[in-house]
Tab-separated table of C-alpha atoms in Angstrom:
chain	number	residue	atom	x	y	z
A	1	UNK	CA	-0.238	-0.057	0.028
A	2	UNK	CA	1.456	3.799	-1.281
A	3	UNK	CA	1.574	5.616	1.254
A	4	UNK	CA	0.266	8.840	1.127
A	5	UNK	CA	2.434	11.774	0.438
A	6	UNK	CA	2.417	15.586	0.739
A	7	UNK	CA	2.641	15.844	-3.211
A	8	UNK	CA	-0.304	13.482	-3.735
A	9	UNK	CA	-2.832	15.289	-1.465
A	10	UNK	CA	-1.786	18.507	-2.530
A	11	UNK	CA	-2.577	17.096	-6.022
A	12	UNK	CA	-5.824	15.906	-4.747
A	13	UNK	CA	-7.121	19.316	-3.597
A	14	UNK	CA	-5.747	21.085	-6.026
A	15	UNK	CA	-8.296	19.041	-8.430
A	16	UNK	CA	-11.094	19.155	-5.695
A	17	UNK	CA	-10.797	22.586	-5.590
A	18	UNK	CA	-11.084	22.952	-9.261
A	19	UNK	CA	-13.982	20.930	-9.647
A	20	UNK	CA	-15.869	21.891	-6.354
A	21	UNK	CA	-15.775	25.746	-7.990
A	22	UNK	CA	-16.398	24.997	-11.688
A	23	UNK	CA	-19.731	23.263	-10.179
A	24	UNK	CA	-20.708	26.069	-8.002
A	25	UNK	CA	-20.149	28.806	-10.188
A	26	UNK	CA	-21.435	27.317	-13.777
A	27	UNK	CA	-25.010	27.468	-11.798
A	28	UNK	CA	-24.925	31.503	-11.737
A	29	UNK	CA	-24.323	31.262	-14.937
A	30	UNK	CA	-27.001	29.114	-15.658
A	31	UNK	CA	-29.466	30.870	-13.711
A	32	UNK	CA	-28.598	33.851	-15.906
A	33	UNK	CA	-28.766	32.470	-19.313
A	34	UNK	CA	-31.370	29.969	-19.196
A	35	UNK	CA	-33.976	30.923	-16.420
A	36	UNK	CA	-33.692	28.286	-14.048
A	37	UNK	CA	-32.979	27.980	-10.749
A	38	UNK	CA	-35.362	30.137	-9.500
A	39	UNK	CA	-34.201	33.202	-11.614
A	40	UNK	CA	-35.483	34.843	-14.803
A	41	UNK	CA	-32.870	34.867	-17.704
A	42	UNK	CA	-31.392	37.729	-18.635
A	43	UNK	CA	-32.371	39.705	-21.743
A	44	UNK	CA	-29.630	40.037	-23.741
A	45	UNK	CA	-26.707	37.789	-23.849
A	46	UNK	CA	-24.723	40.918	-24.798
A	47	UNK	CA	-25.775	43.013	-21.427
A	48	UNK	CA	-23.584	42.757	-18.856
A	49	UNK	CA	-25.215	40.213	-17.157
A	50	UNK	CA	-25.829	38.210	-19.964
A	51	UNK	CA	-21.075	38.420	-20.663
A	52	UNK	CA	-21.253	37.638	-16.872
A	53	UNK	CA	-23.617	34.682	-17.677
A	54	UNK	CA	-21.833	33.110	-20.242
A	55	UNK	CA	-18.074	33.548	-18.629
A	56	UNK	CA	-20.168	32.079	-15.437
A	57	UNK	CA	-21.857	29.243	-17.598
A	58	UNK	CA	-19.172	28.090	-19.711
A	59	UNK	CA	-16.337	28.919	-17.597
A	60	UNK	CA	-17.532	27.072	-15.138
A	61	UNK	CA	-17.640	24.079	-17.564
A	62	UNK	CA	-14.504	24.525	-18.561
A	63	UNK	CA	-13.211	24.248	-14.517
A	64	UNK	CA	-15.056	21.286	-13.950
A	65	UNK	CA	-13.336	19.227	-17.417
A	66	UNK	CA	-10.090	20.893	-16.363
A	67	UNK	CA	-9.561	22.690	-19.988
A	68	UNK	CA	-7.764	26.306	-20.268
A	69	UNK	CA	-7.531	26.045	-16.701
A	70	UNK	CA	-5.065	29.162	-16.247
A	71	UNK	CA	-7.171	30.947	-18.919
A	72	UNK	CA	-10.353	30.579	-17.678
A	73	UNK	CA	-10.030	31.290	-14.050
A	74	UNK	CA	-7.949	34.288	-15.126
A	75	UNK	CA	-10.967	36.186	-16.954
A	76	UNK	CA	-12.965	34.932	-14.209
A	77	UNK	CA	-11.187	36.200	-11.447
A	78	UNK	CA	-11.555	39.404	-13.570
A	79	UNK	CA	-15.064	38.673	-13.705
A	80	UNK	CA	-15.591	38.521	-9.739
A	81	UNK	CA	-13.096	42.027	-8.382
A	82	UNK	CA	-14.956	43.532	-11.044
A	83	UNK	CA	-18.509	41.828	-9.721
A	84	UNK	CA	-17.301	42.998	-5.697
A	85	UNK	CA	-16.534	46.733	-7.138
A	86	UNK	CA	-19.764	46.751	-9.007
A	87	UNK	CA	-22.414	45.876	-7.174
A	88	UNK	CA	-20.756	45.382	-3.555
A	89	UNK	CA	-17.703	47.552	-2.650
A	90	UNK	CA	-19.507	51.043	-3.631
A	91	UNK	CA	-21.963	49.844	-0.588
A	92	UNK	CA	-19.475	49.678	2.388
A	93	UNK	CA	-15.525	48.846	2.584
A	94	UNK	CA	-16.030	45.619	5.087
A	95	UNK	CA	-16.994	42.466	2.687
A	96	UNK	CA	-19.776	41.060	5.713
A	97	UNK	CA	-21.341	44.932	5.888
A	98	UNK	CA	-21.722	45.263	1.162
A	99	UNK	CA	-22.735	40.739	1.194
A	100	UNK	CA	-19.450	40.589	-1.094
A	101	UNK	CA	-17.399	37.731	0.613
A	102	UNK	CA	-18.396	35.049	-2.312
A	103	UNK	CA	-17.757	36.971	-5.162
A	104	UNK	CA	-14.417	38.067	-2.919
A	105	UNK	CA	-13.499	34.430	-2.231
A	106	UNK	CA	-14.157	33.540	-6.114
A	107	UNK	CA	-11.734	36.279	-7.078
A	108	UNK	CA	-9.145	34.595	-4.854
A	109	UNK	CA	-9.978	30.547	-5.460
A	110	UNK	CA	-9.977	32.014	-9.377
A	111	UNK	CA	-6.782	33.765	-9.106
A	112	UNK	CA	-5.339	30.644	-7.671
A	113	UNK	CA	-6.464	28.294	-9.742
A	114	UNK	CA	-4.994	30.517	-12.679
A	115	UNK	CA	-1.450	30.285	-11.349
A	116	UNK	CA	-1.718	26.672	-10.451
A	117	UNK	CA	-3.434	25.614	-13.632
A	118	UNK	CA	-5.922	22.081	-13.708
A	119	UNK	CA	-3.918	19.754	-11.925
A	120	UNK	CA	-3.226	15.782	-13.128
A	121	UNK	CA	-6.773	14.832	-12.878
A	122	UNK	CA	-8.331	17.319	-15.865
A	123	UNK	CA	-8.191	17.363	-19.636
A	124	UNK	CA	-5.148	19.069	-19.775
A	125	UNK	CA	-3.120	17.045	-17.488
A	126	UNK	CA	-4.288	14.295	-19.638
A	127	UNK	CA	-3.268	16.068	-23.238
A	128	UNK	CA	0.369	16.600	-21.192
A	129	UNK	CA	0.820	13.214	-20.180
A	130	UNK	CA	-0.679	11.660	-23.780
A	131	UNK	CA	2.150	14.061	-25.263
C-alpha cells in the first residue's frame, strides 16, 4: 500500500478545488442565461449580466473538465473583482457588511487556479501526459 504523500494530497486537493469551484460557479451562469434555478434569464447576452452569465456558465464547465484552466480562471478572477467593486464595494468597505464575500472569495480562488493550472486529473493533464 502506497503511503499518502504531501504531493499526492496537494494534487488531490487542487483537482477537487477546481472541480467544485466550477460546479459552484456554473449555476450562477445558468441562472442568468437559461432562467433556471429560481431566476429569470437576462434580456440579452450582450448586457453586463449576459456576458457574466456566459463567462460563469461556460467557464465553470471548462473548470470542471480542466480545459484552458489558467486562462479561464484568470478571466473569471477579473470578472469577480469587477462584480465585487461594481455591486458590493461601493456600499461599504467590509465584505461582511456589503455582502461581497462570495465575489471576493471566488476572485481569489480563481486567481489561485490561474497560477496553479488544472492539475493532473484534468483534460489538460491528460493531454500533457499523452505527449
